[in-house]
Amino acid sequence: MSTVIYPSPIFGPVHSRRLGVSLGINLLPADGKFCTFDCIYCECGYNKDHRPKQKLPTREEVREALEHRLIDMQANGPVPDVLTFAGNGEPTAHPHFPEIIDDTLALRDKYFPHAKVSVLSNSTFIHKEKVFNALNKIDNNILKLDTVDAEYIQRVDRPSGAYDVNKIVETMKAFKGKLIIQTMFMKGKTDEGKDVDNTSDRFVLPWIEIVKQIAPRQVMIYTIDRETPDQSLQKATHEELDRIVELLKKAGLNATASY
C-alpha cells in the first residue's frame, strides 16, 4: 500500500483539485502521522503504522521556513493561489496553531497579498476558543463533516477520543457562515466487510438538513483520489456527486464537486 507522508513544515507547491496552486504548511512531524481521526480513506495511512518520532516543528521554524519559501517563490515562481495548512494529520492540534496563523497572515500580506490562507481541519478542536478565533481570521476555514450519522463516523472517520457530532455542528453554526464544509463521499466496504456507501438518501438527506442549519458559504464534496489504507473502498461516481450537488443547490447552498 502506498501512503503519502509530507515534508515538514513546508511542502509543495502542489496543484489542489479545489484550491489551485497551493503551498502546503504541515505543522506535524515529517516522519509520521499525528491525527485525532484515523480515517479508513486517509492518504497518509493508519495512525498505528506511521507514528512519528520527531517533534512538532516550532512556531519559529514554521515562520522561518515559510518566509524562505515565499521569498524563493517571489523570485522564481510559481505564484501561489493559496497557503494551505494540511499535511500529516490535524493542523489545529499544534499547541501554537493560533500564533502560527498570525505569522502566516503577516507573511502572506508581505509577499503574496492576493493569496488566500486555508486550513483543512477535521473540526475536532474548533470548540477551543483560540482555535475558533484563529480560524475566523483566515480566508478559507475548511471543516470536515462527512456525515451526521454517529455510527458511520465511528466506522469511517474513527475519532481517537470522545466525539459528539451534535456539538461539532453547534460550533460550526457559531462561525456564522464563515466556513466551508468539506465532505467525502465513497462506496464499497471496509476490509472487514462493513458497508461505507454514504451516497444514498439515507445519509445525504439528513446531512443536507444539518448543513442548511450551519449555513456555510460553500460546500465542497469530493471522493477518493489516491490509494487508501483500507483496500476495499470505491470512488463515488460523477453522477452520484452531481446528484448531491444538485440537492445542495436546491437547498440554497453553494456547492462544488471534485471528482
PDB file of N, CA and C in Angstrom, residues 46-122:
ATOM      1  N   TYR A  46      -2.895   4.556   8.156  1.00  0.00           N
ATOM      2  CA  TYR A  46      -3.418   4.436   9.518  1.00  0.00           C
ATOM      3  C   TYR A  46      -2.442   5.025  10.524  1.00  0.00           C
ATOM      4  N   ASN A  47      -2.976   5.594  11.590  1.00  0.00           N
ATOM      5  CA  ASN A  47      -2.133   6.200  12.626  1.00  0.00           C
ATOM      6  C   ASN A  47      -1.105   5.213  13.173  1.00  0.00           C
ATOM      7  N   LYS A  48      -1.534   3.971  13.443  1.00  0.00           N
ATOM      8  CA  LYS A  48      -0.652   2.985  14.088  1.00  0.00           C
ATOM      9  C   LYS A  48       0.548   2.616  13.234  1.00  0.00           C
ATOM     10  N   ASP A  49       0.433   2.796  11.932  1.00  0.00           N
ATOM     11  CA  ASP A  49       1.513   2.396  11.019  1.00  0.00           C
ATOM     12  C   ASP A  49       2.535   3.500  10.772  1.00  0.00           C
ATOM     13  N   HIS A  50       2.243   4.718  11.233  1.00  0.00           N
ATOM     14  CA  HIS A  50       3.115   5.858  10.907  1.00  0.00           C
ATOM     15  C   HIS A  50       3.295   6.762  12.116  1.00  0.00           C
ATOM     16  N   ARG A  51       3.572   6.196  13.262  1.00  0.00           N
ATOM     17  CA  ARG A  51       3.748   7.007  14.466  1.00  0.00           C
ATOM     18  C   ARG A  51       5.073   7.768  14.376  1.00  0.00           C
ATOM     19  N   PRO A  52       5.018   9.094  14.502  1.00  0.00           N
ATOM     20  CA  PRO A  52       6.242   9.898  14.350  1.00  0.00           C
ATOM     21  C   PRO A  52       7.160   9.792  15.559  1.00  0.00           C
ATOM     22  N   LYS A  53       8.452   9.945  15.312  1.00  0.00           N
ATOM     23  CA  LYS A  53       9.454  10.005  16.375  1.00  0.00           C
ATOM     24  C   LYS A  53      10.004  11.419  16.528  1.00  0.00           C
ATOM     25  N   GLN A  54       9.890  12.203  15.462  1.00  0.00           N
ATOM     26  CA  GLN A  54      10.352  13.583  15.523  1.00  0.00           C
ATOM     27  C   GLN A  54       9.358  14.452  16.283  1.00  0.00           C
ATOM     28  N   LYS A  55       9.824  15.624  16.715  1.00  0.00           N
ATOM     29  CA  LYS A  55       8.967  16.570  17.422  1.00  0.00           C
ATOM     30  C   LYS A  55       8.212  17.438  16.422  1.00  0.00           C
ATOM     31  N   LEU A  56       7.176  18.107  16.919  1.00  0.00           N
ATOM     32  CA  LEU A  56       6.476  19.076  16.090  1.00  0.00           C
ATOM     33  C   LEU A  56       7.411  20.222  15.733  1.00  0.00           C
ATOM     34  N   PRO A  57       7.287  20.796  14.542  1.00  0.00           N
ATOM     35  CA  PRO A  57       8.076  21.989  14.238  1.00  0.00           C
ATOM     36  C   PRO A  57       7.647  23.131  15.155  1.00  0.00           C
ATOM     37  N   THR A  58       8.602  23.935  15.570  1.00  0.00           N
ATOM     38  CA  THR A  58       8.272  25.058  16.441  1.00  0.00           C
ATOM     39  C   THR A  58       7.655  26.202  15.629  1.00  0.00           C
ATOM     40  N   ARG A  59       7.052  27.131  16.337  1.00  0.00           N
ATOM     41  CA  ARG A  59       6.495  28.309  15.677  1.00  0.00           C
ATOM     42  C   ARG A  59       7.571  29.021  14.878  1.00  0.00           C
ATOM     43  N   GLU A  60       8.751  29.165  15.464  1.00  0.00           N
ATOM     44  CA  GLU A  60       9.855  29.869  14.795  1.00  0.00           C
ATOM     45  C   GLU A  60      10.310  29.115  13.553  1.00  0.00           C
ATOM     46  N   GLU A  61      10.390  27.800  13.645  1.00  0.00           N
ATOM     47  CA  GLU A  61      10.807  27.009  12.489  1.00  0.00           C
ATOM     48  C   GLU A  61       9.804  27.135  11.346  1.00  0.00           C
ATOM     49  N   VAL A  62       8.526  27.151  11.678  1.00  0.00           N
ATOM     50  CA  VAL A  62       7.498  27.300  10.640  1.00  0.00           C
ATOM     51  C   VAL A  62       7.610  28.669   9.985  1.00  0.00           C
ATOM     52  N   ARG A  63       7.735  29.710  10.798  1.00  0.00           N
ATOM     53  CA  ARG A  63       7.805  31.071  10.258  1.00  0.00           C
ATOM     54  C   ARG A  63       9.026  31.246   9.358  1.00  0.00           C
ATOM     55  N   GLU A  64      10.173  30.778   9.811  1.00  0.00           N
ATOM     56  CA  GLU A  64      11.403  30.934   9.034  1.00  0.00           C
ATOM     57  C   GLU A  64      11.341  30.149   7.730  1.00  0.00           C
ATOM     58  N   ALA A  65      10.852  28.911   7.789  1.00  0.00           N
ATOM     59  CA  ALA A  65      10.774  28.088   6.584  1.00  0.00           C
ATOM     60  C   ALA A  65       9.773  28.660   5.590  1.00  0.00           C
ATOM     61  N   LEU A  66       8.659  29.165   6.097  1.00  0.00           N
ATOM     62  CA  LEU A  66       7.654  29.746   5.213  1.00  0.00           C
ATOM     63  C   LEU A  66       8.178  31.006   4.541  1.00  0.00           C
ATOM     64  N   GLU A  67       8.818  31.871   5.300  1.00  0.00           N
ATOM     65  CA  GLU A  67       9.342  33.096   4.701  1.00  0.00           C
ATOM     66  C   GLU A  67      10.396  32.782   3.652  1.00  0.00           C
ATOM     67  N   HIS A  68      11.279  31.832   3.943  1.00  0.00           N
ATOM     68  CA  HIS A  68      12.320  31.445   2.973  1.00  0.00           C
ATOM     69  C   HIS A  68      11.682  30.954   1.672  1.00  0.00           C
ATOM     70  N   ARG A  69      10.634  30.146   1.783  1.00  0.00           N
ATOM     71  CA  ARG A  69       9.992  29.601   0.576  1.00  0.00           C
ATOM     72  C   ARG A  69       9.238  30.694  -0.175  1.00  0.00           C
ATOM     73  N   LEU A  70       8.599  31.610   0.528  1.00  0.00           N
ATOM     74  CA  LEU A  70       7.871  32.693  -0.145  1.00  0.00           C
ATOM     75  C   LEU A  70       8.821  33.631  -0.875  1.00  0.00           C
ATOM     76  N   ILE A  71       9.974  33.890  -0.285  1.00  0.00           N
ATOM     77  CA  ILE A  71      10.985  34.715  -0.960  1.00  0.00           C
ATOM     78  C   ILE A  71      11.428  34.041  -2.252  1.00  0.00           C
ATOM     79  N   ASP A  72      11.643  32.720  -2.191  1.00  0.00           N
ATOM     80  CA  ASP A  72      12.051  31.972  -3.383  1.00  0.00           C
ATOM     81  C   ASP A  72      10.949  31.996  -4.443  1.00  0.00           C
ATOM     82  N   MET A  73       9.699  31.840  -4.031  1.00  0.00           N
ATOM     83  CA  MET A  73       8.593  31.849  -4.986  1.00  0.00           C
ATOM     84  C   MET A  73       8.410  33.235  -5.591  1.00  0.00           C
ATOM     85  N   GLN A  74       8.679  34.272  -4.807  1.00  0.00           N
ATOM     86  CA  GLN A  74       8.575  35.630  -5.330  1.00  0.00           C
ATOM     87  C   GLN A  74       9.614  35.852  -6.431  1.00  0.00           C
ATOM     88  N   ALA A  75      10.786  35.261  -6.259  1.00  0.00           N
ATOM     89  CA  ALA A  75      11.862  35.424  -7.240  1.00  0.00           C
ATOM     90  C   ALA A  75      11.729  34.475  -8.431  1.00  0.00           C
ATOM     91  N   ASN A  76      11.283  33.267  -8.178  1.00  0.00           N
ATOM     92  CA  ASN A  76      11.339  32.224  -9.204  1.00  0.00           C
ATOM     93  C   ASN A  76       9.996  31.614  -9.585  1.00  0.00           C
ATOM     94  N   GLY A  77       8.926  31.969  -8.862  1.00  0.00           N
ATOM     95  CA  GLY A  77       7.627  31.386  -9.144  1.00  0.00           C
ATOM     96  C   GLY A  77       7.513  29.982  -8.551  1.00  0.00           C
ATOM     97  N   PRO A  78       6.343  29.401  -8.677  1.00  0.00           N
ATOM     98  CA  PRO A  78       5.114  29.995  -9.192  1.00  0.00           C
ATOM     99  C   PRO A  78       4.437  30.881  -8.155  1.00  0.00           C
ATOM    100  N   VAL A  79       3.482  31.661  -8.611  1.00  0.00           N
ATOM    101  CA  VAL A  79       2.696  32.486  -7.696  1.00  0.00           C
ATOM    102  C   VAL A  79       1.638  31.597  -7.036  1.00  0.00           C
ATOM    103  N   PRO A  80       1.584  31.537  -5.711  1.00  0.00           N
ATOM    104  CA  PRO A  80       0.596  30.665  -5.073  1.00  0.00           C
ATOM    105  C   PRO A  80      -0.800  31.279  -5.077  1.00  0.00           C
ATOM    106  N   ASP A  81      -1.788  30.434  -5.284  1.00  0.00           N
ATOM    107  CA  ASP A  81      -3.177  30.853  -5.103  1.00  0.00           C
ATOM    108  C   ASP A  81      -3.555  30.819  -3.633  1.00  0.00           C
ATOM    109  N   VAL A  82      -2.909  29.910  -2.899  1.00  0.00           N
ATOM    110  CA  VAL A  82      -3.320  29.664  -1.528  1.00  0.00           C
ATOM    111  C   VAL A  82      -2.161  29.099  -0.717  1.00  0.00           C
ATOM    112  N   LEU A  83      -2.128  29.446   0.565  1.00  0.00           N
ATOM    113  CA  LEU A  83      -1.223  28.826   1.537  1.00  0.00           C
ATOM    114  C   LEU A  83      -2.109  27.934   2.400  1.00  0.00           C
ATOM    115  N   THR A  84      -1.857  26.626   2.355  1.00  0.00           N
ATOM    116  CA  THR A  84      -2.797  25.668   2.925  1.00  0.00           C
ATOM    117  C   THR A  84      -2.199  24.877   4.075  1.00  0.00           C
ATOM    118  N   PHE A  85      -2.835  24.975   5.227  1.00  0.00           N
ATOM    119  CA  PHE A  85      -2.456  24.143   6.367  1.00  0.00           C
ATOM    120  C   PHE A  85      -3.078  22.765   6.175  1.00  0.00           C
ATOM    121  N   ALA A  86      -2.212  21.780   5.968  1.00  0.00           N
ATOM    122  CA  ALA A  86      -2.646  20.407   5.751  1.00  0.00           C
ATOM    123  C   ALA A  86      -1.468  19.509   6.144  1.00  0.00           C
ATOM    124  N   GLY A  87      -1.367  18.344   5.542  1.00  0.00           N
ATOM    125  CA  GLY A  87      -0.191  17.511   5.799  1.00  0.00           C
ATOM    126  C   GLY A  87      -0.511  16.235   6.541  1.00  0.00           C
ATOM    127  N   ASN A  88       0.350  15.904   7.522  1.00  0.00           N
ATOM    128  CA  ASN A  88       0.313  14.584   8.144  1.00  0.00           C
ATOM    129  C   ASN A  88      -0.601  14.514   9.368  1.00  0.00           C
ATOM    130  N   GLY A  89      -1.800  15.026   9.243  1.00  0.00           N
ATOM    131  CA  GLY A  89      -2.710  14.966  10.376  1.00  0.00           C
ATOM    132  C   GLY A  89      -3.474  16.254  10.585  1.00  0.00           C
ATOM    133  N   GLU A  90      -3.879  16.494  11.824  1.00  0.00           N
ATOM    134  CA  GLU A  90      -4.751  17.625  12.163  1.00  0.00           C
ATOM    135  C   GLU A  90      -3.938  18.868  12.533  1.00  0.00           C
ATOM    136  N   PRO A  91      -3.948  19.921  11.695  1.00  0.00           N
ATOM    137  CA  PRO A  91      -3.097  21.084  11.951  1.00  0.00           C
ATOM    138  C   PRO A  91      -3.441  21.846  13.222  1.00  0.00           C
ATOM    139  N   THR A  92      -4.719  21.869  13.603  1.00  0.00           N
ATOM    140  CA  THR A  92      -5.100  22.636  14.796  1.00  0.00           C
ATOM    141  C   THR A  92      -4.657  21.961  16.088  1.00  0.00           C
ATOM    142  N   ALA A  93      -4.082  20.757  15.993  1.00  0.00           N
ATOM    143  CA  ALA A  93      -3.547  20.073  17.173  1.00  0.00           C
ATOM    144  C   ALA A  93      -2.240  20.704  17.657  1.00  0.00           C
ATOM    145  N   HIS A  94      -1.590  21.493  16.789  1.00  0.00           N
ATOM    146  CA  HIS A  94      -0.326  22.130  17.188  1.00  0.00           C
ATOM    147  C   HIS A  94      -0.612  23.138  18.310  1.00  0.00           C
ATOM    148  N   PRO A  95       0.168  23.094  19.412  1.00  0.00           N
ATOM    149  CA  PRO A  95      -0.123  23.985  20.543  1.00  0.00           C
ATOM    150  C   PRO A  95       0.002  25.465  20.228  1.00  0.00           C
ATOM    151  N   HIS A  96       0.749  25.814  19.174  1.00  0.00           N
ATOM    152  CA  HIS A  96       0.903  27.225  18.795  1.00  0.00           C
ATOM    153  C   HIS A  96       0.206  27.531  17.470  1.00  0.00           C
ATOM    154  N   PHE A  97      -0.823  26.759  17.149  1.00  0.00           N
ATOM    155  CA  PHE A  97      -1.571  26.981  15.915  1.00  0.00           C
ATOM    156  C   PHE A  97      -2.070  28.424  15.785  1.00  0.00           C
ATOM    157  N   PRO A  98      -2.675  29.023  16.809  1.00  0.00           N
ATOM    158  CA  PRO A  98      -3.170  30.402  16.647  1.00  0.00           C
ATOM    159  C   PRO A  98      -2.061  31.400  16.327  1.00  0.00           C
ATOM    160  N   GLU A  99      -0.922  31.266  16.992  1.00  0.00           N
ATOM    161  CA  GLU A  99       0.200  32.184  16.739  1.00  0.00           C
ATOM    162  C   GLU A  99       0.781  31.968  15.348  1.00  0.00           C
ATOM    163  N   ILE A 100       0.820  30.717  14.904  1.00  0.00           N
ATOM    164  CA  ILE A 100       1.336  30.418  13.562  1.00  0.00           C
ATOM    165  C   ILE A 100       0.408  30.997  12.497  1.00  0.00           C
ATOM    166  N   ILE A 101      -0.888  30.980  12.753  1.00  0.00           N
ATOM    167  CA  ILE A 101      -1.826  31.619  11.832  1.00  0.00           C
ATOM    168  C   ILE A 101      -1.521  33.109  11.714  1.00  0.00           C
ATOM    169  N   ASP A 102      -1.265  33.771  12.837  1.00  0.00           N
ATOM    170  CA  ASP A 102      -0.936  35.203  12.798  1.00  0.00           C
ATOM    171  C   ASP A 102       0.338  35.451  11.993  1.00  0.00           C
ATOM    172  N   ASP A 103       1.354  34.615  12.192  1.00  0.00           N
ATOM    173  CA  ASP A 103       2.608  34.751  11.438  1.00  0.00           C
ATOM    174  C   ASP A 103       2.351  34.567   9.947  1.00  0.00           C
ATOM    175  N   THR A 104       1.554  33.569   9.607  1.00  0.00           N
ATOM    176  CA  THR A 104       1.293  33.252   8.201  1.00  0.00           C
ATOM    177  C   THR A 104       0.538  34.372   7.510  1.00  0.00           C
ATOM    178  N   LEU A 105      -0.422  34.949   8.194  1.00  0.00           N
ATOM    179  CA  LEU A 105      -1.165  36.071   7.610  1.00  0.00           C
ATOM    180  C   LEU A 105      -0.245  37.263   7.362  1.00  0.00           C
ATOM    181  N   ALA A 106       0.657  37.514   8.290  1.00  0.00           N
ATOM    182  CA  ALA A 106       1.597  38.633   8.124  1.00  0.00           C
ATOM    183  C   ALA A 106       2.532  38.391   6.941  1.00  0.00           C
ATOM    184  N   LEU A 107       3.035  37.161   6.807  1.00  0.00           N
ATOM    185  CA  LEU A 107       3.940  36.840   5.705  1.00  0.00           C
ATOM    186  C   LEU A 107       3.190  36.846   4.372  1.00  0.00           C
ATOM    187  N   ARG A 108       1.976  36.341   4.377  1.00  0.00           N
ATOM    188  CA  ARG A 108       1.156  36.398   3.155  1.00  0.00           C
ATOM    189  C   ARG A 108       0.980  37.841   2.705  1.00  0.00           C
ATOM    190  N   ASP A 109       0.647  38.725   3.642  1.00  0.00           N
ATOM    191  CA  ASP A 109       0.424  40.127   3.299  1.00  0.00           C
ATOM    192  C   ASP A 109       1.691  40.781   2.754  1.00  0.00           C
ATOM    193  N   LYS A 110       2.840  40.319   3.225  1.00  0.00           N
ATOM    194  CA  LYS A 110       4.117  40.910   2.813  1.00  0.00           C
ATOM    195  C   LYS A 110       4.537  40.446   1.419  1.00  0.00           C
ATOM    196  N   TYR A 111       4.356  39.167   1.123  1.00  0.00           N
ATOM    197  CA  TYR A 111       4.925  38.612  -0.107  1.00  0.00           C
ATOM    198  C   TYR A 111       3.894  38.330  -1.204  1.00  0.00           C
ATOM    199  N   PHE A 112       2.737  37.808  -0.853  1.00  0.00           N
ATOM    200  CA  PHE A 112       1.706  37.489  -1.846  1.00  0.00           C
ATOM    201  C   PHE A 112       0.334  37.888  -1.298  1.00  0.00           C
ATOM    202  N   PRO A 113       0.053  39.181  -1.253  1.00  0.00           N
ATOM    203  CA  PRO A 113      -1.175  39.651  -0.591  1.00  0.00           C
ATOM    204  C   PRO A 113      -2.472  39.152  -1.227  1.00  0.00           C
ATOM    205  N   HIS A 114      -2.396  38.662  -2.462  1.00  0.00           N
ATOM    206  CA  HIS A 114      -3.614  38.164  -3.108  1.00  0.00           C
ATOM    207  C   HIS A 114      -3.854  36.680  -2.828  1.00  0.00           C
ATOM    208  N   ALA A 115      -2.887  36.006  -2.249  1.00  0.00           N
ATOM    209  CA  ALA A 115      -3.063  34.586  -1.933  1.00  0.00           C
ATOM    210  C   ALA A 115      -4.018  34.418  -0.752  1.00  0.00           C
ATOM    211  N   LYS A 116      -4.731  33.326  -0.743  1.00  0.00           N
ATOM    212  CA  LYS A 116      -5.631  33.009   0.353  1.00  0.00           C
ATOM    213  C   LYS A 116      -4.897  32.122   1.369  1.00  0.00           C
ATOM    214  N   VAL A 117      -5.343  32.187   2.606  1.00  0.00           N
ATOM    215  CA  VAL A 117      -4.852  31.267   3.633  1.00  0.00           C
ATOM    216  C   VAL A 117      -5.981  30.303   3.964  1.00  0.00           C
ATOM    217  N   SER A 118      -5.688  29.009   3.841  1.00  0.00           N
ATOM    218  CA  SER A 118      -6.695  27.975   4.058  1.00  0.00           C
ATOM    219  C   SER A 118      -6.227  27.000   5.132  1.00  0.00           C
ATOM    220  N   VAL A 119      -7.182  26.457   5.855  1.00  0.00           N
ATOM    221  CA  VAL A 119      -6.913  25.389   6.817  1.00  0.00           C
ATOM    222  C   VAL A 119      -7.860  24.240   6.527  1.00  0.00           C
ATOM    223  N   LEU A 120      -7.291  23.035   6.366  1.00  0.00           N
ATOM    224  CA  LEU A 120      -8.093  21.824   6.236  1.00  0.00           C
ATOM    225  C   LEU A 120      -8.116  21.151   7.599  1.00  0.00           C
ATOM    226  N   SER A 121      -9.277  21.112   8.226  1.00  0.00           N
ATOM    227  CA  SER A 121      -9.378  20.606   9.593  1.00  0.00           C
ATOM    228  C   SER A 121     -10.492  19.572   9.718  1.00  0.00           C
ATOM    229  N   ASN A 122     -10.298  18.610  10.619  1.00  0.00           N
ATOM    230  CA  ASN A 122     -11.350  17.627  10.869  1.00  0.00           C
ATOM    231  C   ASN A 122     -12.346  18.108  11.925  1.00  0.00           C
TER     232      ASN A 122
END
